[in-house]
Short mmCIF file of C-alpha atoms and ligand atoms in Angstrom, two decimals:
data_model
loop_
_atom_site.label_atom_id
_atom_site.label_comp_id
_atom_site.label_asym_id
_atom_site.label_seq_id
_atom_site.Cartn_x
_atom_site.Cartn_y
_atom_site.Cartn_z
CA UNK A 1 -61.11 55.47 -26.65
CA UNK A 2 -62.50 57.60 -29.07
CA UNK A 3 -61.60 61.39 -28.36
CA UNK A 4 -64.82 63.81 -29.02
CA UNK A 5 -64.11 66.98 -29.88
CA UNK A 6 -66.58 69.11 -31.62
CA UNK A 7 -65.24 72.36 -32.67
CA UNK A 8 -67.41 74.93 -34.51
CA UNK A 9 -66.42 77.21 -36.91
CA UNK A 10 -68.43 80.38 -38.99
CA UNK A 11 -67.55 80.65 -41.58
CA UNK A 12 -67.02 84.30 -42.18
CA UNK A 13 -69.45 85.30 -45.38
CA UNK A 14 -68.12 88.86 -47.19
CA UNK A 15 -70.88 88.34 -49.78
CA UNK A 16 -73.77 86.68 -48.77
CA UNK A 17 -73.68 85.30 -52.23
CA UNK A 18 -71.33 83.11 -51.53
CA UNK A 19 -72.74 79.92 -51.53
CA UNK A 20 -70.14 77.13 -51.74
CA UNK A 21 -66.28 77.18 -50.73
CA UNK A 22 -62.93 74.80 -50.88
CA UNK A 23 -62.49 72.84 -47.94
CA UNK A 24 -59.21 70.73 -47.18
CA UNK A 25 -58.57 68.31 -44.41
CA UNK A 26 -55.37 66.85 -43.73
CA UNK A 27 -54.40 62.98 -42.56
CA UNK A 28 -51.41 63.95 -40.83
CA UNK A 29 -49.00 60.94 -39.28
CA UNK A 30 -47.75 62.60 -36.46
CA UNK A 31 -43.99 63.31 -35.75
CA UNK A 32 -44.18 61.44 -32.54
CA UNK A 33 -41.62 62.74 -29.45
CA UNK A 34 -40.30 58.91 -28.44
CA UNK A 35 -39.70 59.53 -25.12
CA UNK A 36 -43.28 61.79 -24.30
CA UNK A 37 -42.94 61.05 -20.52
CA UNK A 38 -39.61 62.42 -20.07
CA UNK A 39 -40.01 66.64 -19.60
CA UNK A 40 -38.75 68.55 -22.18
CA UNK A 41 -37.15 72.22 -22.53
CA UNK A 42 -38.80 74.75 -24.25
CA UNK A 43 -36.35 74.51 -27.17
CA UNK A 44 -36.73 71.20 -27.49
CA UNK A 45 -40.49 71.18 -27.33
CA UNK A 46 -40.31 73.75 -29.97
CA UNK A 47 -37.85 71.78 -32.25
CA UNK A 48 -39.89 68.93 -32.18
CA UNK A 49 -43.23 71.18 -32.79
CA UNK A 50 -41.66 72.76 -35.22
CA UNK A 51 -41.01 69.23 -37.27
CA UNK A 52 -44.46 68.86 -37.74
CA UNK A 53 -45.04 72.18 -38.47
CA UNK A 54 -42.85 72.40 -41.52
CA UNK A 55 -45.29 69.58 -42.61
CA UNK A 56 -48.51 71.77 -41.84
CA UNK A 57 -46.81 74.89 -44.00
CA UNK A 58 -45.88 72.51 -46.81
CA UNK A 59 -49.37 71.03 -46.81
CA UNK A 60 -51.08 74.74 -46.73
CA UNK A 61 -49.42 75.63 -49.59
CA UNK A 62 -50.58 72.66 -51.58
CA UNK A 63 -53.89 73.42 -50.50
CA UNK A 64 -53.73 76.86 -51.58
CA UNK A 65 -52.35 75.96 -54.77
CA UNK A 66 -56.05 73.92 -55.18
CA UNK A 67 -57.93 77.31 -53.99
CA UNK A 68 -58.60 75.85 -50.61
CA UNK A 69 -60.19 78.24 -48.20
CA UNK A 70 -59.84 76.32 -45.20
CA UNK A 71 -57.40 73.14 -43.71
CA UNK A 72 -58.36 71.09 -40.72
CA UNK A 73 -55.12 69.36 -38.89
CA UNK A 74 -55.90 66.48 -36.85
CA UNK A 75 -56.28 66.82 -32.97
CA UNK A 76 -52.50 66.04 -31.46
CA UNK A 77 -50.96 66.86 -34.74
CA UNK A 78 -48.19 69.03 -33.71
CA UNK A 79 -47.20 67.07 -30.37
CA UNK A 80 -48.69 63.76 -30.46
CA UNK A 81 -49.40 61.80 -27.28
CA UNK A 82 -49.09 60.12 -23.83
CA UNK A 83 -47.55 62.95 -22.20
CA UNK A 84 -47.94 63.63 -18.60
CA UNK A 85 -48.81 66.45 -16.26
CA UNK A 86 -45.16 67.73 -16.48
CA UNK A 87 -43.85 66.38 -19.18
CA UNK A 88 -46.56 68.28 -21.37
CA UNK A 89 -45.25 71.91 -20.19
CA UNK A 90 -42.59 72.56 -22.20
CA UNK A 91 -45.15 72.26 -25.05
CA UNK A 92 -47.67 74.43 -23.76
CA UNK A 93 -48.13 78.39 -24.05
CA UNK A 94 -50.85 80.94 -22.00
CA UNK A 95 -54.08 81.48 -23.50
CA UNK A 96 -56.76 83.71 -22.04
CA UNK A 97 -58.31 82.25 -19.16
CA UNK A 98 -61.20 79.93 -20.00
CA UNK A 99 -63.30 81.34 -16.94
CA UNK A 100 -63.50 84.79 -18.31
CA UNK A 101 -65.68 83.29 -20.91
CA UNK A 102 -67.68 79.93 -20.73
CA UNK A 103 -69.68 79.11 -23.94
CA UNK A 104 -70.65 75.91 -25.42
CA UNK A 105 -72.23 76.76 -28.79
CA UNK A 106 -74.31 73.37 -28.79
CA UNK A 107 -75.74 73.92 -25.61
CA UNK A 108 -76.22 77.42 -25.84
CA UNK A 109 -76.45 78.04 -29.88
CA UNK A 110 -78.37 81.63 -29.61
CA UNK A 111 -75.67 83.14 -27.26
CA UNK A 112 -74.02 84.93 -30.07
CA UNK A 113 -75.76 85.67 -33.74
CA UNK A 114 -73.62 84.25 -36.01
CA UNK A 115 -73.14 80.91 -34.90
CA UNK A 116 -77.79 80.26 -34.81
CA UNK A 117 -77.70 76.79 -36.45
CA UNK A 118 -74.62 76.46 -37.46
CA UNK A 119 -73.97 74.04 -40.27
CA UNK A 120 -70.60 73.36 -40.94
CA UNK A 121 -68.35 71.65 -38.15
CA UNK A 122 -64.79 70.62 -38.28
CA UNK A 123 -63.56 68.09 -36.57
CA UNK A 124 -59.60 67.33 -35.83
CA UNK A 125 -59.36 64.12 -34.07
CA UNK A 126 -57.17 61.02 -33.23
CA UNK A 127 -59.41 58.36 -33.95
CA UNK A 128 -58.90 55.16 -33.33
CA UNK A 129 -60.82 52.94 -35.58
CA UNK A 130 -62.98 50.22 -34.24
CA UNK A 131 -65.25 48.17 -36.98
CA UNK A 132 -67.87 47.37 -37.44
CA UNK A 133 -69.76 49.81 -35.78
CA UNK A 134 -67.09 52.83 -35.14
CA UNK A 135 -64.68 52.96 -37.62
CA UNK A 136 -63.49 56.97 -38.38
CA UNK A 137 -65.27 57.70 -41.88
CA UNK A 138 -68.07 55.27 -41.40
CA UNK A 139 -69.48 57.32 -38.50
CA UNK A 140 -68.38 60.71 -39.31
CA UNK A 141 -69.67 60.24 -42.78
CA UNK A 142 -73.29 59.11 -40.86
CA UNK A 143 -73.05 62.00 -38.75
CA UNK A 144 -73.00 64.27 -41.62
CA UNK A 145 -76.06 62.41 -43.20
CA UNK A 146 -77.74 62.27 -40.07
CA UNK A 147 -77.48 65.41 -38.51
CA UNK A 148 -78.08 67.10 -41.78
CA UNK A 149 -74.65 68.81 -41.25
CA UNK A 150 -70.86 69.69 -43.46
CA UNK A 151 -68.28 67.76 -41.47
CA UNK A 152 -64.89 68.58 -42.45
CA UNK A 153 -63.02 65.45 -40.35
CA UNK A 154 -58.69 65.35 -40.58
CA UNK A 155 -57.18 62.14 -38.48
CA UNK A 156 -54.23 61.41 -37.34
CA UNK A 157 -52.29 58.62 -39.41
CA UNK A 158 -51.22 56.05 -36.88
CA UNK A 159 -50.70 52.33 -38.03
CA UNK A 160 -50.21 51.27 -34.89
CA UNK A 161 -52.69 52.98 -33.26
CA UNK A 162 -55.45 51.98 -35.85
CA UNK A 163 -55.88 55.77 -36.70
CA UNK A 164 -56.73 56.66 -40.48
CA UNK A 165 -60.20 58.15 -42.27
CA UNK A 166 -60.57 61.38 -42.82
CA UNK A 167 -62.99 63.24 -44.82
CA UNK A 168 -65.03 66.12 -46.14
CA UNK A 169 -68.58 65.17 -46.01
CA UNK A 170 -71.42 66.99 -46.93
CA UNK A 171 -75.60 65.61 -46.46
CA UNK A 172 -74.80 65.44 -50.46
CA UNK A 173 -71.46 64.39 -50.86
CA UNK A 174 -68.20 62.84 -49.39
CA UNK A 175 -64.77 62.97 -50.53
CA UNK A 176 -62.67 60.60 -47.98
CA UNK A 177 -59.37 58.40 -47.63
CA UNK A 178 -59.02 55.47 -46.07
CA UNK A 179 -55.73 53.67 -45.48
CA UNK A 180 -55.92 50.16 -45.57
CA UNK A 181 -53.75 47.53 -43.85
CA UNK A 182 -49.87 47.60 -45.37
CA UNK A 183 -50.51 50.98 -46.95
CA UNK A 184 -47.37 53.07 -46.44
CA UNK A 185 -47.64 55.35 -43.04
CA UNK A 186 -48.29 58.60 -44.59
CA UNK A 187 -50.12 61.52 -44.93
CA UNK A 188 -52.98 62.68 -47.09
CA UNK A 189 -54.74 65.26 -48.09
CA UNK A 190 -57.68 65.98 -49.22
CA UNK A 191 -59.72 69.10 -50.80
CA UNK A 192 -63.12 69.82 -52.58
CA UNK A 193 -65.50 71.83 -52.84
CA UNK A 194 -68.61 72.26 -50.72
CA UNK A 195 -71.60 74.25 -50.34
CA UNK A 196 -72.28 76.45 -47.73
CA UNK A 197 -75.53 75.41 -45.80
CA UNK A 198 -78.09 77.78 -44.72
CA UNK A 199 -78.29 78.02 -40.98
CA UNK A 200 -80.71 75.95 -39.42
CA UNK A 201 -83.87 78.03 -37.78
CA UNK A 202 -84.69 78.06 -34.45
CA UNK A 203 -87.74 76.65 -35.45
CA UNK A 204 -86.28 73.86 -36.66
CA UNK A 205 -84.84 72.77 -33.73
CA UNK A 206 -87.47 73.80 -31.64
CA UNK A 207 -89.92 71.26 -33.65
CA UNK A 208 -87.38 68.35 -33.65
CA UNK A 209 -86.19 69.04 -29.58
CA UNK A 210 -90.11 68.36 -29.01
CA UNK A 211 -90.52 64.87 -30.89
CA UNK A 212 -87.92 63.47 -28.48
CA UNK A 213 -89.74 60.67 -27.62
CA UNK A 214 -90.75 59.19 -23.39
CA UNK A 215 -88.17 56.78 -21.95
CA UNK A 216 -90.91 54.00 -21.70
CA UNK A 217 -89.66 51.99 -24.53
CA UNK A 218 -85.97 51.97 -23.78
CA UNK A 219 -84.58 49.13 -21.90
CA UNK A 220 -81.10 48.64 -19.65
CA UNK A 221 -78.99 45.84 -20.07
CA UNK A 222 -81.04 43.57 -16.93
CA UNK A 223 -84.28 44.06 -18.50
CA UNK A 224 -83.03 43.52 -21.91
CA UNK A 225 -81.11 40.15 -21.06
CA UNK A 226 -84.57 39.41 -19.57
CA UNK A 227 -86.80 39.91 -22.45
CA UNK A 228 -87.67 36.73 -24.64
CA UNK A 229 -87.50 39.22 -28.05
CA UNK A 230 -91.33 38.49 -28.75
CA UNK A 231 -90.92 39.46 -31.93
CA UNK A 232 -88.21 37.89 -33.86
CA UNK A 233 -88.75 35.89 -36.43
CA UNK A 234 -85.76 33.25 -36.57
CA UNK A 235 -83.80 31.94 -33.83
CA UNK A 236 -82.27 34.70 -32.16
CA UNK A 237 -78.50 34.67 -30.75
CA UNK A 238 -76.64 36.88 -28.26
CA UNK A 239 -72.94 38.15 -29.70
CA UNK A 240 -71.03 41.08 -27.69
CA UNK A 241 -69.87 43.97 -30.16
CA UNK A 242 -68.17 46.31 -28.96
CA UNK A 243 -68.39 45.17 -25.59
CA UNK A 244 -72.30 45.48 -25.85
CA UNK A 245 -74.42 42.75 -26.06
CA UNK A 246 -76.46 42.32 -29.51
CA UNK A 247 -79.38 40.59 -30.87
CA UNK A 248 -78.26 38.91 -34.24
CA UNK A 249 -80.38 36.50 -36.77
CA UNK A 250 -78.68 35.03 -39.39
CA UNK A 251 -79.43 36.19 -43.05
CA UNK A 252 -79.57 32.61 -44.59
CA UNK A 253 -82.17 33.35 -47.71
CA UNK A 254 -81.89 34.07 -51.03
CA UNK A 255 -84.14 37.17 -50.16
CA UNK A 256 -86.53 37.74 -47.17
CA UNK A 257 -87.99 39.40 -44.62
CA UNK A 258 -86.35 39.22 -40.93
CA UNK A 259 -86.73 41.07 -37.51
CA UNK A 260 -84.90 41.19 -34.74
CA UNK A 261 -85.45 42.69 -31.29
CA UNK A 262 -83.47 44.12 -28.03
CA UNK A 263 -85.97 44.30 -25.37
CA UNK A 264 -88.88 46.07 -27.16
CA UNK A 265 -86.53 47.86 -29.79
CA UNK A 266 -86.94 46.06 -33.10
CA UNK A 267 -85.05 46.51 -36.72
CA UNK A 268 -86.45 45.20 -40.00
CA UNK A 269 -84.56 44.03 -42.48
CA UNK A 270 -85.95 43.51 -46.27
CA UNK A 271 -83.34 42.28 -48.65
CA UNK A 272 -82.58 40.48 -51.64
CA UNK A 273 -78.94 39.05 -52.47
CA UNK A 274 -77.27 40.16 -55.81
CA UNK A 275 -73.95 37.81 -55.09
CA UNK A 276 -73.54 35.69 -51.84
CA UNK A 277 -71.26 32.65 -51.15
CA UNK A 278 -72.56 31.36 -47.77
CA UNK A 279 -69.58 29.28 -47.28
CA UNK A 280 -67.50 32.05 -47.70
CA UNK A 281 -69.37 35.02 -45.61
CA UNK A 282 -71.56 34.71 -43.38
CA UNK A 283 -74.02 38.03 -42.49
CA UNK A 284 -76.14 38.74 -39.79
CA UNK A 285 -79.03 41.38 -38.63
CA UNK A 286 -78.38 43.08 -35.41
CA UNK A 287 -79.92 45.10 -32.96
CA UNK A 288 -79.02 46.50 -29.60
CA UNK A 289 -80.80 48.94 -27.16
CA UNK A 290 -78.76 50.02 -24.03
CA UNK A 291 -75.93 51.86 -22.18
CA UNK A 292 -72.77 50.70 -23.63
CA UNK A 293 -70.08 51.73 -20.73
CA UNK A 294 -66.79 50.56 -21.85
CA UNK A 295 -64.62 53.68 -22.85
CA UNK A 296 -67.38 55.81 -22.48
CA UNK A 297 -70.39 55.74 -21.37
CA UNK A 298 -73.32 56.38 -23.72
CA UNK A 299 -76.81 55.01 -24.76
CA UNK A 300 -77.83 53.64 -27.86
CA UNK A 301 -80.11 52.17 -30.30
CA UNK A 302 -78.55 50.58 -33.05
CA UNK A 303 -79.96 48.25 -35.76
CA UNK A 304 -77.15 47.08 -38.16
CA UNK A 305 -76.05 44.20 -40.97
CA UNK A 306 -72.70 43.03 -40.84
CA UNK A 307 -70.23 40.53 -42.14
CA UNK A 308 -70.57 38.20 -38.97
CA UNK A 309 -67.94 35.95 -40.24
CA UNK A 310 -65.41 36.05 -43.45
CA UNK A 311 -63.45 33.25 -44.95
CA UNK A 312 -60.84 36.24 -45.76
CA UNK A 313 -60.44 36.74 -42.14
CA UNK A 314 -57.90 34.13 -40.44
CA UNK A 315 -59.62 33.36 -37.04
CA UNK A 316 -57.91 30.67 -35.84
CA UNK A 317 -56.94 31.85 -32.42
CA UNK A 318 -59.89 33.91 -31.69
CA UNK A 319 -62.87 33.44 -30.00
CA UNK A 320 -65.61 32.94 -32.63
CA UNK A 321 -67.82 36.21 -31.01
CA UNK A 322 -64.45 38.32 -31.97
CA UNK A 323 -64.08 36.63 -35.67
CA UNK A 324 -64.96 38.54 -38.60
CA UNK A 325 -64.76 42.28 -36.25
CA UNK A 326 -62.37 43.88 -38.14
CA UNK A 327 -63.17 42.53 -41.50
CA UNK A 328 -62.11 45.21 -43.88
CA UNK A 329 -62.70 43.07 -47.27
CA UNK A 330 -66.41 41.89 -48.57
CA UNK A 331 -67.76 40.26 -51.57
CA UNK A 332 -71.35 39.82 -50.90
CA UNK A 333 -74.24 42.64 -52.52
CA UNK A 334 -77.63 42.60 -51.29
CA UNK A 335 -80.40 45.04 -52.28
CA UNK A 336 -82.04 46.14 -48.90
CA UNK A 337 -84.29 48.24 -47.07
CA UNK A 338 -83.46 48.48 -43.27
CA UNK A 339 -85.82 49.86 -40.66
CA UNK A 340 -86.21 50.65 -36.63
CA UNK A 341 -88.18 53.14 -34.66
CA UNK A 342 -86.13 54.80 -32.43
CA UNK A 343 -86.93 56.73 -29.34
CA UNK A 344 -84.40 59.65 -30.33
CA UNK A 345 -84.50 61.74 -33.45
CA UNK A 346 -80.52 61.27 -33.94
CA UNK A 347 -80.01 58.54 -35.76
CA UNK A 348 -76.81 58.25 -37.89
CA UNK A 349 -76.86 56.42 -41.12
CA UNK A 350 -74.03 54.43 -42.90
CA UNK A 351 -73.34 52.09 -45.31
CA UNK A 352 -69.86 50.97 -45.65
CA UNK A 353 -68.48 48.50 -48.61
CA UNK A 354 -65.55 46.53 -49.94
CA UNK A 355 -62.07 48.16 -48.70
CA UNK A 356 -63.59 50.67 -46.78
CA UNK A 357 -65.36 52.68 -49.00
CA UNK A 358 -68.66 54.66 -48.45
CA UNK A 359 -71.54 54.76 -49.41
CA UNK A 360 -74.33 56.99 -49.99
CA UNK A 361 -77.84 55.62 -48.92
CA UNK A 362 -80.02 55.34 -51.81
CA UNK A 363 -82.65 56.78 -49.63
CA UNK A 364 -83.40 57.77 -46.31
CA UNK A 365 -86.85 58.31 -44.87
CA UNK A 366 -87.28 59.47 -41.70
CA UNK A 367 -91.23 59.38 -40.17
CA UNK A 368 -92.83 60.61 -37.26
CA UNK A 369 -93.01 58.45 -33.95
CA UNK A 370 -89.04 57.76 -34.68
CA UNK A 371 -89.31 55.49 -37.65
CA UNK A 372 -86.44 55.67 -39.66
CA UNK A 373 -85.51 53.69 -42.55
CA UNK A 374 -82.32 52.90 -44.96
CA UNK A 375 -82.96 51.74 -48.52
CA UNK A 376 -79.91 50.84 -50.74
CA UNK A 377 -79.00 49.17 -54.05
CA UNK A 378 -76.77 48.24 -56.23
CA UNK A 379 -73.49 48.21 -54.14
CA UNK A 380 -70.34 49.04 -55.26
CA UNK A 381 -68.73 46.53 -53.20
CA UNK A 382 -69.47 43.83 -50.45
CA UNK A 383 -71.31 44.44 -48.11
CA UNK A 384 -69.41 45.58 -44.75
CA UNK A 385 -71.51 46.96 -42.85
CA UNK A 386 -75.07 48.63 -42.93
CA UNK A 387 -76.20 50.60 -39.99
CA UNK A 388 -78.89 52.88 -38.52
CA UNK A 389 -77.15 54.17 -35.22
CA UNK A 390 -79.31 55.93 -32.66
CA UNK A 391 -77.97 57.75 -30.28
CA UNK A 392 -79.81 58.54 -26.42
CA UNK A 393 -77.99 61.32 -25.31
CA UNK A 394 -80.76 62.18 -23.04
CA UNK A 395 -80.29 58.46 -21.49
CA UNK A 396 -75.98 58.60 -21.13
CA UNK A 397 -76.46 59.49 -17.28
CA UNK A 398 -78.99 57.29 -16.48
C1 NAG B 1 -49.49 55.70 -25.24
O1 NAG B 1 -49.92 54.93 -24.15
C2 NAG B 1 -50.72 53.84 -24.50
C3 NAG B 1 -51.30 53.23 -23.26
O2 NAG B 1 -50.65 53.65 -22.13
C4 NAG B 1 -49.91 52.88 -25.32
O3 NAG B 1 -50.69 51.78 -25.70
C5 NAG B 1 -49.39 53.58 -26.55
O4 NAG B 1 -48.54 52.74 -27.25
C6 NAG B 1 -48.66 54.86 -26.19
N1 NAG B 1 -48.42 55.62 -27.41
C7 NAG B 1 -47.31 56.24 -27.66
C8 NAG B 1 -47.28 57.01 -28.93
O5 NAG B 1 -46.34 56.20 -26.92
C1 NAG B 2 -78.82 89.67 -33.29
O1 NAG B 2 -79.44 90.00 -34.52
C2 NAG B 2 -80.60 90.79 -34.35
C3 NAG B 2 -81.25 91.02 -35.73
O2 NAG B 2 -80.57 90.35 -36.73
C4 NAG B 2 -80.21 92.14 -33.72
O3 NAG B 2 -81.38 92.93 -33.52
C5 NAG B 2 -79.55 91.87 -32.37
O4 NAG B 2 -79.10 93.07 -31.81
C6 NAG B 2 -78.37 90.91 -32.53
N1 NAG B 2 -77.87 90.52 -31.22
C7 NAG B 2 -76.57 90.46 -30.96
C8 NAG B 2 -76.21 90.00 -29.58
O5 NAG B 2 -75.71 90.73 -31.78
C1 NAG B 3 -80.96 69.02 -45.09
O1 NAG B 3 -80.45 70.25 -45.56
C2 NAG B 3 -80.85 70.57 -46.87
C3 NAG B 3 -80.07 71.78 -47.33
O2 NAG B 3 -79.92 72.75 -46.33
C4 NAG B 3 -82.35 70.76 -46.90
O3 NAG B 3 -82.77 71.08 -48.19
C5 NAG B 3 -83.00 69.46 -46.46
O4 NAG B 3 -84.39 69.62 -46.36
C6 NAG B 3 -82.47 69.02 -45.10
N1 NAG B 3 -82.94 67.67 -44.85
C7 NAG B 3 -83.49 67.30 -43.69
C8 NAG B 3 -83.90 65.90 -43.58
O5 NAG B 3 -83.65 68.09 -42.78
C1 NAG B 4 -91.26 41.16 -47.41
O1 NAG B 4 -92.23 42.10 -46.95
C2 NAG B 4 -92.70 42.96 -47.99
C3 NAG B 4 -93.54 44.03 -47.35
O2 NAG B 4 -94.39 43.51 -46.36
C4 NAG B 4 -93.41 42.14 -49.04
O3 NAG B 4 -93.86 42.98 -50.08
C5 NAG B 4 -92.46 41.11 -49.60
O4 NAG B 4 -93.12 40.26 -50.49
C6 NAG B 4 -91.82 40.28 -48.50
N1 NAG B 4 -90.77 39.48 -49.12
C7 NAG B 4 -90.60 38.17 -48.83
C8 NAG B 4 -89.51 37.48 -49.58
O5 NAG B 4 -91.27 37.59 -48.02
C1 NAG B 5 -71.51 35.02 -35.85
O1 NAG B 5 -72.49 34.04 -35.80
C2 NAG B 5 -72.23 32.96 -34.90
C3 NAG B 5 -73.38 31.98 -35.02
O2 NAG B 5 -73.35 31.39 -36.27
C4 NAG B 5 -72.08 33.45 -33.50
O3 NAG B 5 -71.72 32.43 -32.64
C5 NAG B 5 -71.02 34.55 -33.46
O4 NAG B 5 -70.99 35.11 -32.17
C6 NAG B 5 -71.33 35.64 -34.48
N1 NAG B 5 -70.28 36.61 -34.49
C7 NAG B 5 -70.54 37.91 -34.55
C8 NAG B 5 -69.33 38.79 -34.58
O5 NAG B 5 -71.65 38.38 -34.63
#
């Protein structure tokens, strides 16, 4: 479902005192070919191209005009999708042959000089949004945070497809769109400036690659379902999110402390509401711990607060575990300060408000032995959702 490509990019420093730049991304909606099964000449695989091309060149030129020094396109932006083996061909031109050189600069990041910790990432992508956990700026915006990195992000702009968000995030800033439901179709973009991060040392990574924590802890879906969550302190219910099976308590207080577990991995929620109609939204804490498999396969920990259920949000029709998923409208504020210990050192941070809008944590703390913890005030908007989300990669092939 969701398409990751991470491409890397130096950026290429004349004076080294050059510390900050223009970045642009660009929500593109795609000029789609309506028929992409159906082969194509090369003419008319160019003509089409060429359509959304002559939106690229107009687009450059209004990021020039704002000093940009850089434009990401979305992934698929000049062809769009759903072609086949064939069909694809007419598209496609030769490019040296991938098995003259094999490089991936994440595994291998001291194989050339210049690309030692780099910083800066851009990511063109087709995204296909998927609240509350995995909608496009939510998570590229905590990857940013969380990996301490610049991620210059440019989606495709597909109503139908559920594909907006795009974004220039910084660890210090973010500068995003968002289309919401029965905005026109169209493109956006965006531009601002950035600063240019100093490359991570080795020794950096050298020190964080060693904290990775033992496996002990973690726990697959069987011996999950089988543990009696010792340790939280209200009743505890299952949900599936995302196809993945949660712990949730309900947030019913004016203010409180709560806990809730997944097998032996626990998240801590302190919080205080600031405005909250319980008859109108309902929230709850949530934790999960496990391989989620369903359009991917990869292994989590994720502690999270979400709008379980909205009075906004129609959901007559569907089943109550689905209700309130894609809620894209909150009212409810609550000061909070939400807390797991993870058994991985990447753990991306978000908190997302009221019409999709970001925000930035008020403070993040992040301890040794995997403790990492969220605190936020004074929202802008209601609370959508708030989430630590830890990522095993050492655990996907398990
Ligand atoms: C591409 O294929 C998928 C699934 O086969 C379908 O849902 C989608 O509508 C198609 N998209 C386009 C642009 O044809
Ligand atoms: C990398 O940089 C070091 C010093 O900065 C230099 O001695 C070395 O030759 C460089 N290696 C490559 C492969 O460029
Ligand atoms: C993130 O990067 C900034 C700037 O490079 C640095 O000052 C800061 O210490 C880093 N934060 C963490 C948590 O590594
Ligand atoms: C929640 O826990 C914190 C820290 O242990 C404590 O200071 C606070 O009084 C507790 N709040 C409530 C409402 O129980
Ligand atoms: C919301 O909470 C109810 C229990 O009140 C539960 O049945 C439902 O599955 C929850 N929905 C989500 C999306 O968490």
């Amino acid at each position: 479902m969701l398409a990751l490509v991470l491409l890397v990019f130096c950026l290429v420093e004349t004076d080294s005192a050059v510390d900050s730049y223009v970045a642009a991304v660009y929500e593109h909606r795609v000029i789609l070919n309506p028929d992409p099964r159906v082969p194509v000449s090369r003419r008319d695989a160019l003509i089409h191209m060429q359509k959304n091309l002559d939106i690229y060149e107009e687009q450059a030129a209004r990021a020039a005009l704002q000093g940009a020094q850089i434009l990401v396109f979305p992934e698929d932006g000049i062809h769009g999708f759903n072609f086949t083996r064939s069909s694809i061909s007419g598209y496609l031109e030769t490019i040296p042959d991938p098995e003259q050189e094999s490089w991936n600069p994440c595994a291998e990041p001291g194989r050339y000089n210049n690309t030692e910790g780099v910083r800066q990432l851009i990511f063109p992508t087709a995204w296909m949004n998927a609240l509350p956990l995995l909608d496009s700026i939510q998570f590229h915006r905590a990857f940013s945070l969380g990996a301490n990195v610049t991620v210059l992000s440019a989606n495709t702009r597909n109503d139908r497809l559920i594909m907006t968000g795009s974004g220039i995030f910084t660890p210090f800033s973010a500068t995003f769109h968002h289309a919401l439901k029965d905005d026109p179709e169209e493109g956006r973009l965006l531009v601002a400036r950035v600063p240019v991060l100093d490359p991570m040392g080795v020794d950096d990574v050298a020190e964080s690659t060693s904290s990775v924590p033992t496996e002990s802890a973690y726990c697959d879906k069987e011996s999950c379902a089988a543990s009696s969550s010792p340790q939280s302190s209200y009743p505890t219910f299952t949900a599936f999110m995302m196809h993945d099976p949660f712990k949730f308590v309900l947030i019913n207080e004016a203010e409180g402390n709560l806990t809730v577990c997944d097998g032996t991995f626990c998240c801590h929620l302190q919080y205080k509401w600031i405005a909250h109609d319980e008859r109108k939204e309902l929230y709850a804490l949530g934790a999960f711990a496990g391989l989620h498999t369903v359009n991917g396969r990869y292994a989590l920990q994720v502690g999270m607060v979400h709008l379980n259920k909205s009075e906004s949000v129609r959901c007559a029709g569907l089943e109550a575990s689905s209700c309130g998923q894609e809620v894209e409208e909150a009212e409810s504020k609550m000061d909070f300060l939400l807390e797991a210990t993870f058994q991985t050192e990447y753990v991306y941070p978000s908190v997302l408000v009221n019409r999709m809008v970001l925000e930035q944590p008020e403070k993040l703390e992040k301890a040794a032995g995997g403790r990492v913890a969220m605190k936020h005030s004074k929202l802008s908007g209601g609370l959508i959702t708030a989430c630590l989300y830890g990522r095993m990669y050492h655990l996907d092939n398990e």
